[in-house]
PDB file of C-alpha atoms in Angstrom:
ATOM      1  CA  MET U   1       0.000   0.000   0.000  1.00 97.00           C
ATOM      2  CA  ARG U   2       1.074   3.610  -0.655  1.00 98.00           C
ATOM      3  CA  LEU U   3       0.129   6.411   1.719  1.00 98.00           C
ATOM      4  CA  SER U   4       0.936  10.123   1.669  1.00 98.00           C
ATOM      5  CA  SER U   5       0.271  13.368   3.532  1.00 98.00           C
ATOM      6  CA  ILE U   6      -1.384  15.885   1.218  1.00 98.00           C
ATOM      7  CA  ILE U   7      -3.550  18.997   0.986  1.00 98.00           C
ATOM      8  CA  SER U   8      -6.717  18.480  -1.032  1.00 97.00           C
ATOM      9  CA  GLY U   9      -9.276  21.250  -1.466  1.00 95.00           C
ATOM     10  CA  GLY U  10      -7.336  23.329   1.026  1.00 96.00           C
ATOM     11  CA  VAL U  11      -7.634  20.657   3.735  1.00 97.00           C
ATOM     12  CA  ASN U  12      -4.908  18.436   5.222  1.00 98.00           C
ATOM     13  CA  THR U  13      -5.569  14.746   4.756  1.00 98.00           C
ATOM     14  CA  VAL U  14      -4.050  11.301   4.228  1.00 98.00           C
ATOM     15  CA  ALA U  15      -4.180   9.783   0.766  1.00 98.00           C
ATOM     16  CA  ALA U  16      -3.786   6.284  -0.594  1.00 98.00           C
ATOM     17  CA  ARG U  17      -2.671   5.535  -4.143  1.00 97.00           C
ATOM     18  CA  ARG U  18      -3.930   2.394  -5.856  1.00 94.00           C
ATOM     19  CA  ASP U  19      -3.608   1.490  -9.515  1.00 91.00           C
ATOM     20  CA  GLY U  20      -2.453   5.016 -10.313  1.00 90.00           C
ATOM     21  CA  ARG U  21      -5.480   6.635  -8.657  1.00 96.00           C
ATOM     22  CA  LEU U  22      -5.436   8.782  -5.541  1.00 98.00           C
ATOM     23  CA  TYR U  23      -8.002   8.506  -2.743  1.00 98.00           C
ATOM     24  CA  ASP U  24      -8.700  10.750   0.245  1.00 98.00           C
ATOM     25  CA  LEU U  25      -9.085   8.415   3.230  1.00 98.00           C
ATOM     26  CA  ARG U  26     -10.778  11.072   5.358  1.00 98.00           C
ATOM     27  CA  LYS U  27     -13.634  11.166   2.868  1.00 97.00           C
ATOM     28  CA  LEU U  28     -14.414   7.654   4.103  1.00 96.00           C
ATOM     29  CA  GLU U  29     -13.836   8.350   7.814  1.00 97.00           C
ATOM     30  CA  PRO U  30     -13.497  12.067   8.638  1.00 97.00           C
ATOM     31  CA  ASP U  31     -12.173  11.399  12.142  1.00 98.00           C
ATOM     32  CA  LEU U  32      -9.011   9.761  10.765  1.00 98.00           C
ATOM     33  CA  PRO U  33      -6.007  11.946  11.722  1.00 98.00           C
ATOM     34  CA  ASP U  34      -5.125  14.443   9.004  1.00 97.00           C
ATOM     35  CA  GLY U  35      -1.444  13.497   8.532  1.00 98.00           C
ATOM     36  CA  LEU U  36       0.465  10.269   8.164  1.00 98.00           C
ATOM     37  CA  ASP U  37       2.652  11.183  11.152  1.00 97.00           C
ATOM     38  CA  ARG U  38      -0.433  11.487  13.378  1.00 98.00           C
ATOM     39  CA  VAL U  39      -1.887   8.280  11.953  1.00 98.00           C
ATOM     40  CA  ILE U  40       1.260   6.327  12.802  1.00 98.00           C
ATOM     41  CA  MET U  41       1.966   8.013  16.150  1.00 98.00           C
ATOM     42  CA  GLY U  42      -1.672   7.534  17.153  1.00 97.00           C
ATOM     43  CA  GLY U  43      -1.573   3.802  16.514  1.00 97.00           C
ATOM     44  CA  GLN U  44      -4.014   4.067  13.611  1.00 98.00           C
ATOM     45  CA  LEU U  45      -1.893   2.803  10.734  1.00 98.00           C
ATOM     46  CA  ASP U  46      -3.799  -0.494  10.532  1.00 98.00           C
ATOM     47  CA  ARG U  47      -7.034   1.473  10.355  1.00 98.00           C
ATOM     48  CA  ALA U  48      -5.680   3.618   7.505  1.00 98.00           C
ATOM     49  CA  LEU U  49      -4.530   0.536   5.638  1.00 98.00           C
ATOM     50  CA  ARG U  50      -7.945  -1.090   6.006  1.00 97.00           C
ATOM     51  CA  LEU U  51      -9.555   2.051   4.589  1.00 97.00           C
ATOM     52  CA  ALA U  52      -7.064   2.092   1.715  1.00 97.00           C
ATOM     53  CA  ALA U  53      -7.963  -1.506   0.891  1.00 96.00           C
ATOM     54  CA  LYS U  54     -11.655  -0.697   0.489  1.00 94.00           C
ATOM     55  CA  VAL U  55     -11.613   2.719  -1.214  1.00 95.00           C
ATOM     56  CA  ASP U  56     -14.240   3.460  -3.809  1.00 93.00           C
ATOM     57  CA  ALA U  57     -15.048   6.208  -6.290  1.00 95.00           C
ATOM     58  CA  SER U  58     -16.562   8.418  -3.574  1.00 95.00           C
ATOM     59  CA  ALA U  59     -13.077   9.011  -2.138  1.00 97.00           C
ATOM     60  CA  GLU U  60     -11.200   9.541  -5.414  1.00 97.00           C
ATOM     61  CA  ILE U  61      -9.448  12.880  -5.909  1.00 97.00           C
ATOM     62  CA  ASP U  62      -7.602  14.448  -8.820  1.00 97.00           C
ATOM     63  CA  PRO U  63      -3.812  14.038  -8.341  1.00 95.00           C
ATOM     64  CA  ALA U  64      -3.246  17.213 -10.363  1.00 95.00           C
ATOM     65  CA  LYS U  65      -5.149  19.244  -7.763  1.00 96.00           C
ATOM     66  CA  VAL U  66      -3.352  18.119  -4.621  1.00 97.00           C
ATOM     67  CA  LYS U  67      -0.310  19.523  -2.866  1.00 98.00           C
ATOM     68  CA  TYR U  68       2.089  17.216  -1.060  1.00 98.00           C
ATOM     69  CA  ARG U  69       3.282  17.853   2.469  1.00 97.00           C
ATOM     70  CA  PRO U  70       6.457  16.371   3.977  1.00 96.00           C
ATOM     71  CA  LEU U  71       5.531  12.711   4.380  1.00 97.00           C
ATOM     72  CA  ILE U  72       6.120  12.695   8.136  1.00 97.00           C
ATOM     73  CA  GLU U  73       5.817  16.372   9.056  1.00 95.00           C
ATOM     74  CA  ARG U  74       6.762  16.273  12.738  1.00 94.00           C
ATOM     75  CA  PRO U  75       8.734  13.104  13.456  1.00 96.00           C
ATOM     76  CA  GLY U  76       9.738  12.568  17.042  1.00 96.00           C
ATOM     77  CA  LYS U  77      13.221  11.778  15.765  1.00 98.00           C
ATOM     78  CA  ILE U  78      14.898  12.146  12.368  1.00 98.00           C
ATOM     79  CA  ILE U  79      17.917   9.868  12.640  1.00 98.00           C
ATOM     80  CA  CYS U  80      20.454  10.139   9.836  1.00 98.00           C
ATOM     81  CA  ILE U  81      23.282   7.739   9.012  1.00 98.00           C
ATOM     82  CA  GLY U  82      26.511   9.071   7.549  1.00 97.00           C
ATOM     83  CA  ARG U  83      28.864   7.281   5.160  1.00 98.00           C
ATOM     84  CA  ASN U  84      26.773   4.109   4.955  1.00 98.00           C
ATOM     85  CA  TYR U  85      28.096   3.215   1.491  1.00 98.00           C
ATOM     86  CA  ALA U  86      31.792   2.338   1.306  1.00 98.00           C
ATOM     87  CA  ALA U  87      32.383   4.093  -2.014  1.00 97.00           C
ATOM     88  CA  HIS U  88      30.855   7.297  -0.638  1.00 98.00           C
ATOM     89  CA  ALA U  89      33.118   7.183   2.414  1.00 97.00           C
ATOM     90  CA  ARG U  90      36.164   6.736   0.188  1.00 97.00           C
ATOM     91  CA  GLU U  91      35.186   9.531  -2.213  1.00 96.00           C
ATOM     92  CA  GLY U  92      35.268  11.768   0.854  1.00 95.00           C
ATOM     93  CA  GLY U  93      38.760  10.591   1.739  1.00 95.00           C
ATOM     94  CA  VAL U  94      37.973   8.317   4.696  1.00 95.00           C
ATOM     95  CA  GLU U  95      37.729   4.593   5.273  1.00 96.00           C
ATOM     96  CA  PRO U  96      34.257   3.074   5.674  1.00 97.00           C
ATOM     97  CA  PRO U  97      33.009   3.154   9.277  1.00 97.00           C
ATOM     98  CA  THR U  98      32.882   0.076  11.485  1.00 98.00           C
ATOM     99  CA  TYR U  99      29.999   1.518  13.548  1.00 98.00           C
ATOM    100  CA  PRO U 100      27.132   3.670  12.213  1.00 98.00           C
ATOM    101  CA  GLU U 101      27.829   7.405  12.082  1.00 98.00           C
ATOM    102  CA  VAL U 102      24.650   8.903  13.531  1.00 98.00           C
ATOM    103  CA  PHE U 103      23.402  12.491  13.455  1.00 98.00           C
ATOM    104  CA  PHE U 104      19.999  14.180  13.713  1.00 98.00           C
ATOM    105  CA  ARG U 105      17.923  16.564  11.633  1.00 98.00           C
ATOM    106  CA  GLY U 106      15.037  18.724  12.827  1.00 97.00           C
ATOM    107  CA  PRO U 107      11.553  18.914  11.252  1.00 97.00           C
ATOM    108  CA  THR U 108      12.020  22.487   9.982  1.00 98.00           C
ATOM    109  CA  SER U 109      14.773  21.202   7.678  1.00 98.00           C
ATOM    110  CA  LEU U 110      12.208  19.163   5.704  1.00 97.00           C
ATOM    111  CA  ALA U 111      10.315  20.071   2.536  1.00 98.00           C
ATOM    112  CA  ALA U 112       7.682  18.237   0.514  1.00 98.00           C
ATOM    113  CA  HIS U 113       7.665  16.554  -2.871  1.00 98.00           C
ATOM    114  CA  GLU U 114       7.274  19.075  -5.706  1.00 98.00           C
ATOM    115  CA  SER U 115       8.144  22.012  -3.430  1.00 98.00           C
ATOM    116  CA  GLY U 116      11.143  24.336  -3.494  1.00 98.00           C
ATOM    117  CA  LEU U 117      14.308  23.396  -1.667  1.00 98.00           C
ATOM    118  CA  LEU U 118      15.857  26.515  -0.198  1.00 98.00           C
ATOM    119  CA  ARG U 119      19.456  27.455  -1.012  1.00 98.00           C
ATOM    120  CA  PRO U 120      20.413  29.762   1.881  1.00 98.00           C
ATOM    121  CA  LYS U 121      21.760  33.285   1.488  1.00 98.00           C
ATOM    122  CA  CYS U 122      25.011  32.433   3.249  1.00 98.00           C
ATOM    123  CA  SER U 123      26.232  29.594   0.987  1.00 98.00           C
ATOM    124  CA  ASP U 124      26.399  28.408  -2.612  1.00 98.00           C
ATOM    125  CA  LYS U 125      27.485  24.875  -1.636  1.00 98.00           C
ATOM    126  CA  PHE U 126      24.102  23.135  -1.532  1.00 98.00           C
ATOM    127  CA  ASP U 127      24.618  19.426  -2.178  1.00 98.00           C
ATOM    128  CA  TYR U 128      22.196  16.567  -2.933  1.00 98.00           C
ATOM    129  CA  GLU U 129      22.098  13.158  -1.220  1.00 98.00           C
ATOM    130  CA  ALA U 130      19.800  10.319  -2.338  1.00 98.00           C
ATOM    131  CA  GLU U 131      18.697   8.187   0.606  1.00 98.00           C
ATOM    132  CA  LEU U 132      16.319   5.376   1.507  1.00 99.00           C
ATOM    133  CA  VAL U 133      13.967   6.295   4.364  1.00 98.00           C
ATOM    134  CA  VAL U 134      12.736   3.859   7.011  1.00 99.00           C
ATOM    135  CA  VAL U 135       9.548   4.844   8.869  1.00 98.00           C
ATOM    136  CA  ILE U 136       9.166   3.233  12.284  1.00 98.00           C
ATOM    137  CA  GLY U 137       5.728   1.870  13.143  1.00 98.00           C
ATOM    138  CA  LYS U 138       5.966   0.845  16.798  1.00 97.00           C
ATOM    139  CA  THR U 139       8.008   1.359  19.945  1.00 98.00           C
ATOM    140  CA  ALA U 140      11.277  -0.554  19.825  1.00 98.00           C
ATOM    141  CA  LYS U 141      14.103  -1.021  22.335  1.00 98.00           C
ATOM    142  CA  HIS U 142      16.863  -3.671  22.368  1.00 98.00           C
ATOM    143  CA  VAL U 143      15.643  -5.188  19.102  1.00 98.00           C
ATOM    144  CA  ARG U 144      17.748  -7.881  17.458  1.00 98.00           C
ATOM    145  CA  ALA U 145      18.454  -7.579  13.747  1.00 98.00           C
ATOM    146  CA  ALA U 146      16.554 -10.823  13.158  1.00 98.00           C
ATOM    147  CA  ASP U 147      13.377  -9.200  14.508  1.00 98.00           C
ATOM    148  CA  ALA U 148      13.978  -5.609  13.426  1.00 98.00           C
ATOM    149  CA  LEU U 149      11.778  -5.525  10.344  1.00 98.00           C
ATOM    150  CA  ASP U 150       8.727  -6.140  12.549  1.00 98.00           C
ATOM    151  CA  VAL U 151       8.935  -2.514  13.737  1.00 98.00           C
ATOM    152  CA  VAL U 152       9.046  -0.959  10.236  1.00 98.00           C
ATOM    153  CA  ALA U 153       5.862   0.741   9.012  1.00 98.00           C
ATOM    154  CA  GLY U 154       7.213   1.432   5.533  1.00 98.00           C
ATOM    155  CA  TYR U 155       9.826   3.007   3.318  1.00 98.00           C
ATOM    156  CA  SER U 156      10.184   6.282   1.457  1.00 98.00           C
ATOM    157  CA  ILE U 157      12.752   8.596  -0.144  1.00 98.00           C
ATOM    158  CA  CYS U 158      14.823  11.530   1.090  1.00 98.00           C
ATOM    159  CA  ASN U 159      17.025  14.112  -0.548  1.00 98.00           C
ATOM    160  CA  GLU U 160      19.186  14.744   2.513  1.00 98.00           C
ATOM    161  CA  GLY U 161      20.379  18.117   1.265  1.00 98.00           C
ATOM    162  CA  THR U 162      23.537  19.471   2.889  1.00 98.00           C
ATOM    163  CA  ILE U 163      25.195  22.875   3.069  1.00 98.00           C
ATOM    164  CA  ARG U 164      28.747  21.572   2.712  1.00 98.00           C
ATOM    165  CA  ASP U 165      30.800  24.528   3.910  1.00 98.00           C
ATOM    166  CA  TYR U 166      28.707  24.790   7.080  1.00 98.00           C
ATOM    167  CA  GLN U 167      28.896  21.030   7.610  1.00 97.00           C
ATOM    168  CA  ARG U 168      32.662  21.437   7.891  1.00 95.00           C
ATOM    169  CA  LYS U 169      32.738  24.486  10.142  1.00 95.00           C
ATOM    170  CA  SER U 170      33.006  22.174  13.150  1.00 91.00           C
ATOM    171  CA  SER U 171      33.635  18.525  13.964  1.00 91.00           C
ATOM    172  CA  GLN U 172      29.853  18.038  14.296  1.00 91.00           C
ATOM    173  CA  TRP U 173      27.740  17.943  11.124  1.00 94.00           C
ATOM    174  CA  THR U 174      24.505  19.247  12.657  1.00 96.00           C
ATOM    175  CA  ILE U 175      24.502  22.827  11.392  1.00 97.00           C
ATOM    176  CA  GLY U 176      25.137  21.895   7.764  1.00 98.00           C
ATOM    177  CA  LYS U 177      22.257  19.422   7.880  1.00 98.00           C
ATOM    178  CA  ASN U 178      19.590  21.622   9.445  1.00 98.00           C
ATOM    179  CA  PHE U 179      19.103  24.712   7.315  1.00 98.00           C
ATOM    180  CA  ASP U 180      15.394  25.334   6.724  1.00 98.00           C
ATOM    181  CA  ARG U 181      13.780  23.419   3.837  1.00 98.00           C
ATOM    182  CA  THR U 182      17.026  21.855   2.625  1.00 98.00           C
ATOM    183  CA  GLY U 183      15.929  18.212   2.809  1.00 98.00           C
ATOM    184  CA  ALA U 184      12.918  16.684   1.083  1.00 98.00           C
ATOM    185  CA  LEU U 185      10.903  13.684   2.306  1.00 98.00           C
ATOM    186  CA  GLY U 186       8.304  11.747   0.324  1.00 98.00           C
ATOM    187  CA  PRO U 187       6.210  11.594  -1.726  1.00 98.00           C
ATOM    188  CA  GLU U 188       4.759   8.324  -0.386  1.00 98.00           C
ATOM    189  CA  MET U 189       5.338   5.664   2.224  1.00 98.00           C
ATOM    190  CA  VAL U 190       5.314   2.196   0.694  1.00 98.00           C
ATOM    191  CA  THR U 191       4.437  -0.638   3.059  1.00 98.00           C
ATOM    192  CA  PRO U 192       6.961  -3.472   3.453  1.00 98.00           C
ATOM    193  CA  ASP U 193       4.791  -6.064   1.712  1.00 98.00           C
ATOM    194  CA  GLU U 194       5.399  -4.297  -1.626  1.00 98.00           C
ATOM    195  CA  LEU U 195       9.213  -4.394  -1.356  1.00 98.00           C
ATOM    196  CA  PRO U 196      12.006  -6.905  -0.747  1.00 98.00           C
ATOM    197  CA  ALA U 197      12.716  -7.571   2.927  1.00 98.00           C
ATOM    198  CA  GLY U 198      14.622  -4.665   4.420  1.00 98.00           C
ATOM    199  CA  ALA U 199      14.332  -2.793   1.093  1.00 98.00           C
ATOM    200  CA  LYS U 200      17.418  -4.635  -0.116  1.00 98.00           C
ATOM    201  CA  GLY U 201      18.406  -4.791  -3.769  1.00 98.00           C
ATOM    202  CA  LEU U 202      16.800  -1.474  -4.754  1.00 98.00           C
ATOM    203  CA  ARG U 203      18.380   0.888  -7.256  1.00 98.00           C
ATOM    204  CA  ILE U 204      18.862   4.406  -5.871  1.00 98.00           C
ATOM    205  CA  MET U 205      19.600   7.423  -8.092  1.00 98.00           C
ATOM    206  CA  THR U 206      19.947  11.197  -8.206  1.00 98.00           C
ATOM    207  CA  ARG U 207      19.267  13.179 -11.361  1.00 98.00           C
ATOM    208  CA  LEU U 208      20.119  16.872 -11.473  1.00 98.00           C
ATOM    209  CA  ASN U 209      18.511  18.601 -14.467  1.00 98.00           C
ATOM    210  CA  GLY U 210      18.178  15.153 -16.043  1.00 98.00           C
ATOM    211  CA  GLN U 211      21.808  14.108 -15.568  1.00 98.00           C
ATOM    212  CA  VAL U 212      22.368  10.979 -13.466  1.00 98.00           C
ATOM    213  CA  LEU U 213      24.873  11.830 -10.726  1.00 98.00           C
ATOM    214  CA  GLN U 214      24.261   9.016  -8.244  1.00 98.00           C
ATOM    215  CA  ASP U 215      23.401   5.445  -9.243  1.00 98.00           C
ATOM    216  CA  ASP U 216      23.828   2.618  -6.762  1.00 98.00           C
ATOM    217  CA  ASN U 217      21.952  -0.158  -4.966  1.00 98.00           C
ATOM    218  CA  THR U 218      20.769  -0.515  -1.384  1.00 98.00           C
ATOM    219  CA  ASP U 219      22.556  -3.880  -1.286  1.00 98.00           C
ATOM    220  CA  ASN U 220      25.721  -1.804  -0.917  1.00 98.00           C
ATOM    221  CA  MET U 221      24.772  -0.218   2.394  1.00 98.00           C
ATOM    222  CA  ILE U 222      27.403  -1.093   4.993  1.00 98.00           C
ATOM    223  CA  PHE U 223      24.757  -1.347   7.719  1.00 98.00           C
ATOM    224  CA  SER U 224      21.494  -2.840   6.466  1.00 98.00           C
ATOM    225  CA  VAL U 225      18.117  -1.695   7.769  1.00 98.00           C
ATOM    226  CA  PRO U 226      17.880  -4.517  10.364  1.00 98.00           C
ATOM    227  CA  VAL U 227      21.432  -3.904  11.569  1.00 98.00           C
ATOM    228  CA  LEU U 228      20.798  -0.166  11.877  1.00 98.00           C
ATOM    229  CA  ILE U 229      17.697  -0.797  13.974  1.00 98.00           C
ATOM    230  CA  GLU U 230      19.627  -3.183  16.215  1.00 98.00           C
ATOM    231  CA  HIS U 231      22.421  -0.645  16.763  1.00 98.00           C
ATOM    232  CA  LEU U 232      20.050   2.265  17.339  1.00 98.00           C
ATOM    233  CA  THR U 233      17.768   0.464  19.787  1.00 98.00           C
ATOM    234  CA  GLU U 234      20.768  -0.633  21.838  1.00 98.00           C
ATOM    235  CA  CYS U 235      21.072   3.077  22.668  1.00 98.00           C
ATOM    236  CA  LEU U 236      17.677   4.719  22.303  1.00 98.00           C
ATOM    237  CA  THR U 237      14.002   3.952  22.063  1.00 98.00           C
ATOM    238  CA  LEU U 238      12.549   4.139  18.578  1.00 98.00           C
ATOM    239  CA  GLU U 239       8.948   5.299  18.555  1.00 98.00           C
ATOM    240  CA  ALA U 240       6.117   5.183  16.049  1.00 98.00           C
ATOM    241  CA  GLY U 241       6.624   7.926  13.481  1.00 98.00           C
ATOM    242  CA  ASP U 242      10.391   8.154  13.909  1.00 98.00           C
ATOM    243  CA  VAL U 243      12.356   8.291  10.665  1.00 98.00           C
ATOM    244  CA  ILE U 244      15.712   6.730   9.816  1.00 98.00           C
ATOM    245  CA  ILE U 245      17.478   8.275   6.809  1.00 98.00           C
ATOM    246  CA  SER U 246      19.873   5.511   5.922  1.00 98.00           C
ATOM    247  CA  GLY U 247      22.821   7.084   4.070  1.00 98.00           C
ATOM    248  CA  THR U 248      23.785   8.174   0.569  1.00 98.00           C
ATOM    249  CA  PRO U 249      25.868   6.428  -2.109  1.00 98.00           C
ATOM    250  CA  GLN U 250      28.832   7.802  -4.017  1.00 98.00           C
ATOM    251  CA  GLY U 251      28.478  10.610  -6.554  1.00 98.00           C
ATOM    252  CA  VAL U 252      27.691  13.563  -4.288  1.00 98.00           C
ATOM    253  CA  GLY U 253      28.462  17.006  -5.631  1.00 98.00           C
ATOM    254  CA  TYR U 254      31.323  18.090  -3.387  1.00 98.00           C
ATOM    255  CA  ALA U 255      33.441  15.064  -4.353  1.00 98.00           C
ATOM    256  CA  ARG U 256      33.185  15.725  -8.091  1.00 98.00           C
ATOM    257  CA  LYS U 257      35.906  17.427 -10.099  1.00 97.00           C
ATOM    258  CA  PRO U 258      34.885  20.161 -10.487  1.00 97.00           C
ATOM    259  CA  PRO U 259      32.312  20.131  -7.668  1.00 98.00           C
ATOM    260  CA  VAL U 260      28.624  20.245  -8.607  1.00 98.00           C
ATOM    261  CA  PHE U 261      26.230  22.111  -6.319  1.00 98.00           C
ATOM    262  CA  MET U 262      22.534  22.851  -6.695  1.00 98.00           C
ATOM    263  CA  LYS U 263      21.477  26.366  -7.671  1.00 98.00           C
ATOM    264  CA  ALA U 264      18.259  28.279  -8.182  1.00 98.00           C
ATOM    265  CA  GLY U 265      16.211  26.931 -11.085  1.00 98.00           C
ATOM    266  CA  ASP U 266      17.649  23.421 -10.918  1.00 98.00           C
ATOM    267  CA  THR U 267      15.406  20.370 -10.772  1.00 98.00           C
ATOM    268  CA  VAL U 268      16.597  17.464  -8.645  1.00 99.00           C
ATOM    269  CA  GLU U 269      15.021  14.012  -8.660  1.00 99.00           C
ATOM    270  CA  ILE U 270      15.746  11.175  -6.261  1.00 99.00           C
ATOM    271  CA  GLU U 271      14.449   7.853  -7.532  1.00 99.00           C
ATOM    272  CA  ILE U 272      14.155   4.448  -5.935  1.00 98.00           C
ATOM    273  CA  PRO U 273      12.115   2.770  -8.670  1.00 96.00           C
ATOM    274  CA  PRO U 274       9.790   0.517  -6.624  1.00 96.00           C
ATOM    275  CA  ILE U 275       9.095   3.399  -4.227  1.00 98.00           C
ATOM    276  CA  GLY U 276       8.888   6.327  -6.634  1.00 98.00           C
ATOM    277  CA  ILE U 277      10.444   9.665  -7.517  1.00 98.00           C
ATOM    278  CA  LEU U 278      10.972  12.589  -5.160  1.00 98.00           C
ATOM    279  CA  ARG U 279      11.183  15.783  -7.225  1.00 98.00           C
ATOM    280  CA  ASN U 280      12.085  19.310  -6.160  1.00 98.00           C
ATOM    281  CA  THR U 281      13.180  22.604  -7.657  1.00 98.00           C
ATOM    282  CA  ILE U 282      15.845  24.793  -6.069  1.00 98.00           C
ATOM    283  CA  VAL U 283      15.002  28.341  -5.014  1.00 98.00           C
ATOM    284  CA  ASP U 284      17.131  31.008  -3.380  1.00 98.00           C
ATOM    285  CA  GLU U 285      16.319  32.201   0.099  1.00 97.00           C
TER     286      GLU U 285
END
């Protein structure tokens, strides 16, 4: 199943896409929470999925008339993994990590599918990063890798946009990863039953103005989705609605010769074919 957070007719709602058609689930049950984050955090994902399975023409809406919101607008935690592809670590001049490199983003850093990503006034070094997203569906602590996929609600796509010069102003990456509207999340969450276990074996790409700049496979992640969940829950409690952004492959802009950074007017697409395409334009602050 495919679920998204959208605005339809000026109203926030949760949509399901089936056979290329889009359906407003709150047309069937108006008391359903009006965002996918609130559906998941409120323990109502199963209810939303049941509604999505029985949609009819009364709930259909025109995809051309909707506006996407960030898939999970206010996650409790946005947990990002650095250098989770060996070739990406090496293109940055370091050896691949032996333990996940973890950092956090805040909700105000997120933008929606088909919206403008904001290049800030203070920098022209705005880089793209294609990443697989893991959406957590239930509380999890001390979870073994063998059981980890039981806590996954679904998968999506992120452009984990980074302001590279600010990322390197200190030993911590946080500031370069948290400029407003620099990372996009969406457009849909795809439930695990539609994908290989752990979202393994999926092609992951970035296209900037139609040119392919990243092209890899999630098989090449150093720490797979189950292993990441095991490591993370050894330390912290994952909660419903939390998001794990699992790392980017090689081909990022700063490592190219000459470097390639996003600028106003550019169109950037992140594609993981079974999940979809996340598309954004770049605008100046």
